[in-house]
Short mmCIF file of C-alpha atoms in Angstrom, two decimals:
data_model
loop_
_atom_site.label_atom_id
_atom_site.label_comp_id
_atom_site.label_asym_id
_atom_site.label_seq_id
_atom_site.Cartn_x
_atom_site.Cartn_y
_atom_site.Cartn_z
CA MET A 1 29.43 -28.39 -6.04
CA ILE A 2 26.63 -27.40 -3.83
CA ARG A 3 28.65 -28.42 -1.00
CA ARG A 4 31.46 -26.34 -2.23
CA ARG A 5 29.31 -23.54 -2.92
CA GLY A 6 27.97 -24.01 0.82
CA ALA A 7 31.69 -23.91 2.14
CA ALA A 8 32.30 -20.67 0.16
CA LEU A 9 29.22 -19.06 1.66
CA ALA A 10 30.47 -20.11 5.29
CA LEU A 11 33.82 -18.67 4.49
CA LEU A 12 32.42 -15.52 3.32
CA LEU A 13 30.19 -15.34 6.37
CA ALA A 14 33.17 -16.04 8.62
CA LEU A 15 35.08 -13.45 6.94
CA ALA A 16 32.31 -11.02 7.04
CA THR A 17 32.11 -11.47 10.87
CA VAL A 18 35.66 -11.06 11.29
CA ALA A 19 35.82 -7.97 9.33
CA THR A 20 32.78 -6.59 11.41
CA ARG A 21 34.91 -7.20 14.62
CA VAL A 22 38.00 -5.72 13.55
CA GLU A 23 35.88 -2.57 12.41
CA ALA A 24 34.35 -2.50 15.80
CA GLN A 25 37.79 -2.58 17.45
CA ASP A 26 39.41 0.63 18.84
CA THR A 27 41.87 1.78 16.16
CA ARG A 28 43.36 4.84 17.76
CA ARG A 29 47.20 4.48 18.81
CA SER A 30 48.97 6.44 21.37
CA GLY A 31 51.96 8.50 20.15
CA PHE A 32 53.90 5.59 22.19
CA MET A 33 53.10 3.17 19.27
CA PHE A 34 54.73 5.44 16.64
CA MET A 35 57.93 5.19 18.72
CA SER A 36 61.28 3.34 18.27
CA PRO A 37 61.49 0.29 20.64
CA GLY A 38 64.41 2.23 22.26
CA THR A 39 62.35 5.23 23.18
CA GLN A 40 59.30 3.03 24.17
CA ALA A 41 61.78 0.93 26.64
CA MET A 42 62.96 4.42 28.00
CA GLN A 43 59.22 5.46 28.64
CA ARG A 44 58.27 1.97 30.33
CA ASP A 45 61.21 1.93 32.83
CA ASP A 46 60.78 4.67 35.78
CA MET A 47 64.49 4.37 36.38
CA GLU A 48 65.37 5.32 32.58
CA ASN A 49 62.21 7.66 32.00
CA PRO A 50 63.55 11.13 32.39
CA GLY A 51 60.15 12.58 32.69
CA MET A 52 59.95 10.87 36.45
CA LEU A 53 62.60 13.76 37.38
CA ALA A 54 59.79 15.98 36.98
CA VAL A 55 57.20 13.75 38.84
CA LEU A 56 59.53 13.40 41.83
CA ASP A 57 60.45 17.05 41.86
CA GLY A 58 56.47 17.58 41.68
CA ALA A 59 56.19 15.12 44.71
CA GLU A 60 58.64 17.14 46.79
CA LEU A 61 56.93 20.47 45.89
CA TRP A 62 53.30 18.88 46.58
CA ALA A 63 54.49 18.38 50.24
CA LYS A 64 56.14 21.85 50.85
CA PRO A 65 54.64 24.74 52.34
CA ALA A 66 53.95 27.82 50.04
CA GLY A 67 52.50 31.15 50.11
CA THR A 68 51.09 33.31 52.96
CA SER A 69 48.94 30.33 53.84
CA GLY A 70 51.86 28.58 55.01
CA ARG A 71 50.15 25.52 53.62
CA SER A 72 51.42 22.72 51.23
CA CYS A 73 49.38 21.21 48.50
CA ALA A 74 49.31 17.92 50.72
CA ASP A 75 47.80 19.83 53.73
CA CYS A 76 44.31 20.05 51.87
CA HIS A 77 44.59 17.20 49.17
CA GLY A 78 46.46 14.64 51.29
CA GLY A 79 49.98 13.13 50.71
CA GLY A 80 49.41 9.56 50.53
CA ALA A 81 49.42 7.14 47.47
CA GLU A 82 45.99 7.57 46.70
CA ALA A 83 46.19 11.57 46.87
CA MET A 84 44.67 12.76 43.46
CA ARG A 85 44.37 9.40 42.13
CA GLY A 86 42.74 9.91 38.54
CA VAL A 87 41.85 13.54 38.96
CA ALA A 88 44.12 14.37 35.65
CA ALA A 89 42.08 12.33 33.68
CA ARG A 90 39.01 14.39 33.63
CA TYR A 91 40.80 17.83 32.84
CA PRO A 92 40.26 20.44 31.50
CA ALA A 93 37.45 20.63 33.40
CA PHE A 94 34.54 23.18 33.89
CA ASP A 95 35.23 25.81 36.63
CA ALA A 96 31.89 27.11 38.05
CA THR A 97 33.21 29.76 39.88
CA ARG A 98 35.09 31.35 36.97
CA GLY A 99 32.36 30.14 34.55
CA GLU A 100 35.13 28.82 32.12
CA ALA A 101 37.09 25.75 31.43
CA ILE A 102 40.40 25.43 33.20
CA ASP A 103 43.17 22.96 32.43
CA LEU A 104 45.27 21.00 35.08
CA ALA A 105 48.17 23.46 35.06
CA GLY A 106 45.51 26.35 35.21
CA ARG A 107 44.02 24.77 38.26
CA ILE A 108 47.28 24.38 40.01
CA LEU A 109 47.98 27.89 39.38
CA GLN A 110 44.54 28.78 40.90
CA CYS A 111 45.52 26.87 44.15
CA ARG A 112 48.80 28.67 44.25
CA ALA A 113 47.33 32.03 44.03
CA GLU A 114 44.01 31.86 45.63
CA ARG A 115 44.11 29.03 48.31
CA GLN A 116 48.15 29.22 49.19
CA GLY A 117 48.60 32.92 48.58
CA ASP A 118 51.64 32.62 46.66
CA ALA A 119 52.84 34.43 43.44
CA PRO A 120 51.78 31.56 40.97
CA PRO A 121 54.69 30.53 38.79
CA PRO A 122 54.77 31.10 35.23
CA ARG A 123 53.45 28.60 32.51
CA GLU A 124 56.11 26.31 31.36
CA SER A 125 58.14 26.97 34.62
CA ARG A 126 59.98 23.91 36.12
CA THR A 127 57.73 24.35 39.25
CA LEU A 128 54.30 24.25 37.62
CA LEU A 129 55.45 21.36 35.07
CA ALA A 130 56.84 19.28 38.06
CA LEU A 131 53.39 19.61 40.22
CA THR A 132 51.56 19.00 36.75
CA ALA A 133 53.53 16.07 36.20
CA PHE A 134 53.06 14.83 39.67
CA VAL A 135 49.29 14.96 39.66
CA ALA A 136 49.00 13.72 36.06
CA HIS A 137 51.39 10.72 37.10
CA ARG A 138 48.71 10.00 39.68
CA ALA A 139 46.37 8.98 37.05
CA ARG A 140 48.71 6.73 34.82
CA GLY A 141 47.08 3.58 33.61
CA MET A 142 43.74 5.23 34.01
CA PRO A 143 41.31 5.84 31.24
CA VAL A 144 40.79 9.38 30.04
CA ALA A 145 37.43 10.57 31.20
CA PRO A 146 36.49 13.93 30.35
CA ASP A 147 34.42 16.31 32.45
CA ALA A 148 30.81 15.35 32.02
CA ASP A 149 29.63 19.11 33.03
CA PRO A 150 27.46 20.01 29.79
CA ARG A 151 29.00 23.49 29.92
CA MET A 152 32.04 21.84 28.68
CA THR A 153 30.39 20.84 25.15
CA PRO A 154 30.83 24.27 23.53
CA VAL A 155 34.49 24.21 24.67
CA VAL A 156 35.14 20.89 23.04
CA GLU A 157 33.20 22.13 19.92
CA ALA A 158 35.58 25.31 20.06
CA GLY A 159 38.48 22.90 19.97
CA ARG A 160 37.01 20.83 17.29
CA ALA A 161 36.60 23.87 15.11
CA LEU A 162 40.24 24.88 15.71
CA TRP A 163 41.21 21.46 14.97
CA HIS A 164 39.96 21.76 11.35
CA LYS A 165 40.91 25.29 11.09
CA ARG A 166 43.87 25.81 8.46
CA LEU A 167 46.51 28.13 9.95
CA GLY A 168 49.76 29.83 9.03
CA GLN A 169 51.54 30.51 5.68
CA LEU A 170 51.62 26.55 4.83
CA ASP A 171 47.80 26.71 5.38
CA LEU A 172 47.29 23.51 7.12
CA SER A 173 45.01 22.11 9.76
CA CYS A 174 45.62 19.76 12.70
CA ALA A 175 43.26 17.29 11.11
CA GLN A 176 45.06 17.47 7.64
CA CYS A 177 48.05 15.72 9.27
CA HIS A 178 46.88 14.20 12.43
CA ASP A 179 43.68 12.69 11.18
CA ASP A 180 44.22 12.17 7.66
CA ASN A 181 47.64 11.50 7.17
CA ALA A 182 48.92 9.82 10.73
CA GLY A 183 51.29 7.20 10.26
CA GLN A 184 52.68 8.72 7.17
CA LYS A 185 56.19 10.31 7.45
CA LEU A 186 56.94 13.85 7.72
CA ALA A 187 60.49 14.08 6.59
CA SER A 188 61.99 11.29 8.84
CA ALA A 189 59.23 11.43 11.62
CA PRO A 190 55.95 9.53 11.58
CA ILE A 191 52.93 11.56 12.12
CA PRO A 192 51.06 10.68 15.43
CA GLU A 193 47.46 10.71 16.06
CA ALA A 194 47.87 13.35 18.63
CA HIS A 195 46.35 12.09 21.72
CA PRO A 196 47.28 13.98 24.52
CA THR A 197 47.83 10.91 27.12
CA GLY A 198 51.33 11.29 28.03
CA TYR A 199 51.60 15.02 29.32
CA PRO A 200 53.46 16.75 30.58
CA ILE A 201 55.99 14.81 28.32
CA TYR A 202 59.71 14.31 28.45
CA ARG A 203 60.66 15.41 24.50
CA LEU A 204 63.90 14.16 23.56
CA GLU A 205 64.05 17.06 20.93
CA TRP A 206 63.47 19.64 23.99
CA GLN A 207 65.82 17.83 26.39
CA THR A 208 63.32 18.73 28.92
CA THR A 209 59.77 18.04 30.13
CA GLY A 210 57.37 20.13 28.47
CA SER A 211 53.43 20.85 28.19
CA LEU A 212 50.81 20.10 25.61
CA GLN A 213 50.74 23.96 25.28
CA ARG A 214 54.44 23.89 24.22
CA ARG A 215 53.88 20.70 21.87
CA ILE A 216 51.11 22.59 20.13
CA ARG A 217 53.04 25.70 19.67
CA GLY A 218 55.65 23.69 18.06
CA CYS A 219 53.25 22.34 15.47
CA LEU A 220 51.82 25.98 14.95
CA THR A 221 55.38 27.23 14.22
CA GLY A 222 55.89 24.59 11.76
CA VAL A 223 53.02 25.74 9.78
CA ARG A 224 54.41 29.46 10.00
CA ALA A 225 51.40 30.56 12.17
CA GLU A 226 51.68 32.67 15.25
CA PRO A 227 51.45 30.60 18.22
CA PHE A 228 48.65 31.57 20.95
CA ALA A 229 50.30 32.71 24.24
CA TYR A 230 50.48 30.29 26.93
CA GLY A 231 47.38 29.76 28.80
CA ALA A 232 45.18 30.95 25.91
CA ASP A 233 41.62 29.83 25.74
CA GLU A 234 42.28 28.21 22.22
CA TYR A 235 44.84 25.70 23.87
CA ILE A 236 42.27 24.87 26.66
CA ALA A 237 39.47 24.38 24.07
CA LEU A 238 41.98 22.26 21.81
CA GLU A 239 43.07 20.01 24.80
CA ALA A 240 39.39 19.40 26.11
CA PHE A 241 38.75 18.24 22.31
CA LEU A 242 41.75 16.18 22.35
CA MET A 243 40.94 14.71 25.53
CA GLU A 244 37.21 13.81 24.26
CA ARG A 245 38.89 12.32 21.13
CA ALA A 246 41.18 10.23 23.44
CA ARG A 247 38.17 9.14 25.61
CA GLY A 248 39.02 5.93 27.30
CA MET A 249 42.63 5.82 26.26
CA GLU A 250 45.38 5.31 28.92
CA ILE A 251 47.23 8.16 30.67
CA GLU A 252 50.90 7.51 30.49
CA THR A 253 52.27 10.52 32.11
CA PRO A 254 55.18 10.91 32.03
CA GLY A 255 55.44 9.94 28.25
CA VAL A 256 58.62 10.01 26.61
CA ARG A 257 58.67 11.52 22.97
CA PRO A 258 61.19 11.84 20.31
CA MET B 1 43.62 6.41 -12.50
CA ARG B 2 46.94 5.05 -14.21
CA ARG B 3 49.45 7.54 -14.99
CA ARG B 4 51.21 6.91 -18.31
CA PRO B 5 54.36 9.05 -19.09
CA GLY B 6 53.90 11.61 -21.82
CA ARG B 7 50.00 11.60 -21.25
CA ARG B 8 48.69 14.76 -19.21
CA ARG B 9 46.30 14.17 -16.39
CA ARG B 10 43.37 16.32 -16.55
CA ALA B 11 42.50 18.66 -13.59
CA ARG B 12 40.60 17.13 -10.73
CA ARG B 13 37.91 19.80 -10.86
CA PRO B 14 38.19 21.28 -14.36
CA ALA B 15 34.87 22.97 -14.06
CA ALA B 16 35.75 25.34 -11.53
CA VAL B 17 38.91 26.31 -13.37
CA PHE B 18 37.26 26.94 -16.78
CA ALA B 19 34.28 28.90 -15.21
CA ARG B 20 37.04 31.53 -14.27
CA PRO B 21 37.85 33.51 -17.47
CA PRO B 22 41.54 34.46 -17.50
CA VAL B 23 40.85 38.27 -17.60
CA LEU B 24 38.91 37.74 -14.12
CA ALA B 25 41.71 35.66 -12.87
CA LEU B 26 44.40 38.17 -13.92
CA LEU B 27 42.30 40.88 -12.46
CA ALA B 28 41.78 39.09 -9.19
CA ALA B 29 45.65 38.10 -9.03
CA LEU B 30 46.45 42.05 -9.84
CA LEU B 31 44.11 42.75 -6.75
CA ALA B 32 45.44 40.30 -4.76
CA SER B 33 49.23 41.40 -5.30
CA ALA B 34 48.36 45.20 -4.64
CA THR B 35 46.69 44.66 -1.24
CA ALA B 36 48.84 41.77 -0.23
CA GLY B 37 52.59 41.88 -0.15
CA ALA B 38 54.82 43.39 -2.91
CA GLN B 39 56.37 39.82 -3.59
CA VAL B 40 53.07 38.42 -5.32
CA VAL B 41 53.32 38.93 -9.11
CA PRO B 42 50.18 38.70 -11.00
CA TYR B 43 49.61 35.90 -13.38
CA THR B 44 47.11 34.22 -15.93
CA ILE B 45 45.52 30.99 -15.39
CA VAL B 46 44.40 29.10 -18.51
CA ALA B 47 42.72 25.98 -18.23
CA ASP B 48 44.43 24.27 -15.28
CA GLY B 49 47.87 25.70 -15.74
CA ILE B 50 49.59 29.06 -15.74
CA PRO B 51 51.55 29.30 -19.24
CA GLU B 52 53.62 32.46 -18.78
CA PRO B 53 56.72 32.25 -16.45
CA LEU B 54 55.92 34.17 -13.40
CA GLY B 55 57.85 37.82 -13.57
CA GLY B 56 58.71 37.00 -17.18
CA ALA B 57 61.93 35.25 -16.81
CA ALA B 58 62.96 31.63 -17.41
CA GLY B 59 64.11 29.62 -14.14
CA ASP B 60 67.40 27.94 -13.45
CA PRO B 61 66.80 23.87 -12.90
CA ALA B 62 70.05 23.90 -10.60
CA ARG B 63 68.70 26.69 -8.66
CA GLY B 64 65.44 24.74 -8.55
CA ARG B 65 66.90 21.40 -7.47
CA ALA B 66 68.62 23.10 -4.36
CA ILE B 67 65.16 24.84 -3.36
CA VAL B 68 63.43 21.55 -3.46
CA ALA B 69 65.93 19.84 -1.37
CA ASP B 70 66.07 22.53 1.05
CA ARG B 71 63.99 21.80 4.19
CA GLN B 72 63.88 25.45 5.26
CA LYS B 73 63.17 26.96 1.93
CA GLY B 74 61.28 24.64 -0.55
CA LEU B 75 59.85 22.25 2.19
CA CYS B 76 59.01 20.00 -0.72
CA ILE B 77 60.72 16.88 0.79
CA LEU B 78 59.09 17.23 4.00
CA CYS B 79 55.78 15.63 2.33
CA HIS B 80 57.36 14.57 -1.07
CA SER B 81 60.12 12.01 -2.04
CA GLY B 82 62.25 12.66 -5.26
CA PRO B 83 65.29 11.50 -6.99
CA PHE B 84 67.63 12.96 -4.42
CA PRO B 85 70.13 10.16 -3.34
CA GLU B 86 72.00 12.41 -1.09
CA LEU B 87 69.09 13.04 1.13
CA ARG B 88 68.25 10.29 3.71
CA PHE B 89 64.73 11.45 4.88
CA MET B 90 61.84 12.17 2.93
CA GLY B 91 58.03 12.32 3.55
CA THR B 92 55.44 10.14 2.42
CA LEU B 93 52.60 12.49 2.53
CA ALA B 94 52.59 13.50 -1.41
CA PRO B 95 53.39 11.80 -4.47
CA ASP B 96 56.94 10.99 -5.44
CA LEU B 97 58.33 13.92 -7.56
CA ALA B 98 60.20 11.44 -9.75
CA GLY B 99 58.43 11.87 -13.17
CA ALA B 100 56.66 15.13 -12.53
CA GLY B 101 57.89 16.59 -15.66
CA ALA B 102 56.38 13.71 -17.55
CA ARG B 103 53.10 13.71 -15.76
CA TRP B 104 52.40 17.42 -16.14
CA SER B 105 52.86 20.29 -18.56
CA THR B 106 54.96 23.28 -17.57
CA ALA B 107 51.93 25.34 -17.26
CA GLN B 108 50.23 22.76 -15.09
CA LEU B 109 53.37 22.53 -12.81
CA ARG B 110 53.50 26.19 -12.51
CA LEU B 111 49.77 26.34 -11.39
CA ARG B 112 50.01 23.32 -8.72
CA ILE B 113 53.16 24.92 -7.23
CA VAL B 114 51.65 28.62 -7.03
CA ASP B 115 48.12 27.65 -5.85
CA ALA B 116 47.13 24.08 -5.89
CA ALA B 117 43.97 24.72 -4.07
CA ARG B 118 42.71 26.36 -7.19
CA LEU B 119 42.33 22.82 -8.67
CA ASN B 120 41.33 20.95 -5.47
CA PRO B 121 40.58 23.22 -2.43
CA ASP B 122 41.01 20.17 0.05
CA THR B 123 44.85 19.77 -1.04
CA ILE B 124 47.40 19.57 1.49
CA MET B 125 49.96 21.09 -0.82
CA PRO B 126 50.59 24.94 0.35
CA ALA B 127 50.00 27.92 -2.14
CA TYR B 128 53.51 28.85 -2.65
CA HIS B 129 52.87 32.07 -4.20
CA ARG B 130 49.50 33.65 -2.49
CA THR B 131 49.38 35.45 0.58
CA ASP B 132 45.66 36.09 1.02
CA GLY B 133 43.27 33.73 2.19
CA LEU B 134 45.55 32.56 5.08
CA ALA B 135 45.03 32.77 8.86
CA ARG B 136 47.05 33.66 11.83
CA VAL B 137 50.43 33.75 9.63
CA ALA B 138 53.44 34.42 12.06
CA PRO B 139 54.65 37.87 11.43
CA ALA B 140 57.88 36.74 10.15
CA TRP B 141 56.05 35.29 7.14
CA ARG B 142 53.28 37.80 6.98
CA ASP B 143 52.48 39.10 3.63
CA ARG B 144 55.38 36.92 2.16
CA PRO B 145 54.65 34.02 -0.26
CA ILE B 146 56.63 30.88 0.31
CA LEU B 147 58.62 31.48 -2.70
CA ASP B 148 58.92 34.44 -4.77
CA ALA B 149 58.28 34.67 -8.67
CA ALA B 150 61.95 33.56 -9.44
CA GLY B 151 61.99 30.92 -7.00
CA ILE B 152 58.71 29.45 -8.36
CA GLU B 153 60.06 29.61 -11.88
CA ASP B 154 63.54 27.94 -10.55
CA VAL B 155 61.31 24.93 -9.12
CA VAL B 156 59.23 24.63 -12.47
CA ALA B 157 62.40 24.51 -14.52
CA TYR B 158 63.82 21.78 -12.14
CA LEU B 159 60.43 19.80 -12.02
CA GLU B 160 60.37 19.80 -15.79
CA THR B 161 63.53 17.93 -16.02
CA LEU B 162 62.20 15.06 -13.95
CA ARG B 163 60.99 12.79 -16.64
#
């Protein structure tokens, strides 16, 4: 009897240890984990991944002189395999000159205008998406590592507030779906946890590559809210919050999503 | 809580509902309809329901079924599943609509569709007949409820049949 009780106690202890260990595990899941095996295979294979087209276009643009400076991105940042390695993992970052947070695409636009002396391409243009995809791809496999500048804290907090703000005629916040109901199905589609680790993504629904801002606009339209304009501070704050939330997760660019 | 057919569940937060006298609720609703969009009609909340049909006329269950099954109009099946053998994809965010007419009285169903947040402020169920207290509504939907009074009554009439 005593021996049996002892065994039961040992079993309980063992179970408790396992439970604690499970709890300590990282339970965050990339949108990749919510996809069908076919779409996952498409992302994994660079020859099949349609997002690689933007990355390859970006590589070409990277080496091409632009603007009145006659310089290419590579002239300053280098063109080798190590150029821009891991840089995208820390964006959005604090831009000390402007005194505000800037996202990766915004930084590229800034370089185009101020350093290369070229008319900056519009947000969501093929050129900007390609260059962004090229740089973000150079961080593939690396952990999300947000900018440690303390001036990013209020930006992240603004993003967090927006994440929890109910919007639109349907009166829903991002958190109500992507925190509270991730994994549930909205009609046929599983709701992912909204980690921005694969952007710019190739979205099958779009039949093209698009930015996180475009993706967020999709949700805003879905809840019948008025989307923010491309490049708006709100998107940059949301992205800063989401990157903080995804800290340590692996960059997957170019992600493929349904 | 176990749900038994025929037995009505009590509202989750009855205090908040009972604390609001029907007359005040009526005044508030009248004010809301005057300031926000002509399509919102006034109504009176009694306990955790709205006993009287919105706009006074009874709804049509067949039209209600069509609204519920319509992804653009009713939106219901984006979150709920229901007895719709012809539909392939239904959501899992909210309870199955099957048996809704047995779980809730007509008055309870009506308030849960019109403004479920009156019963549970944290609900993800949108208010189908309210235009105030919303943020950044897209211009195409501004000052318009998701369903007008007739649409609400059609959906209520249909859900009542789900026993």
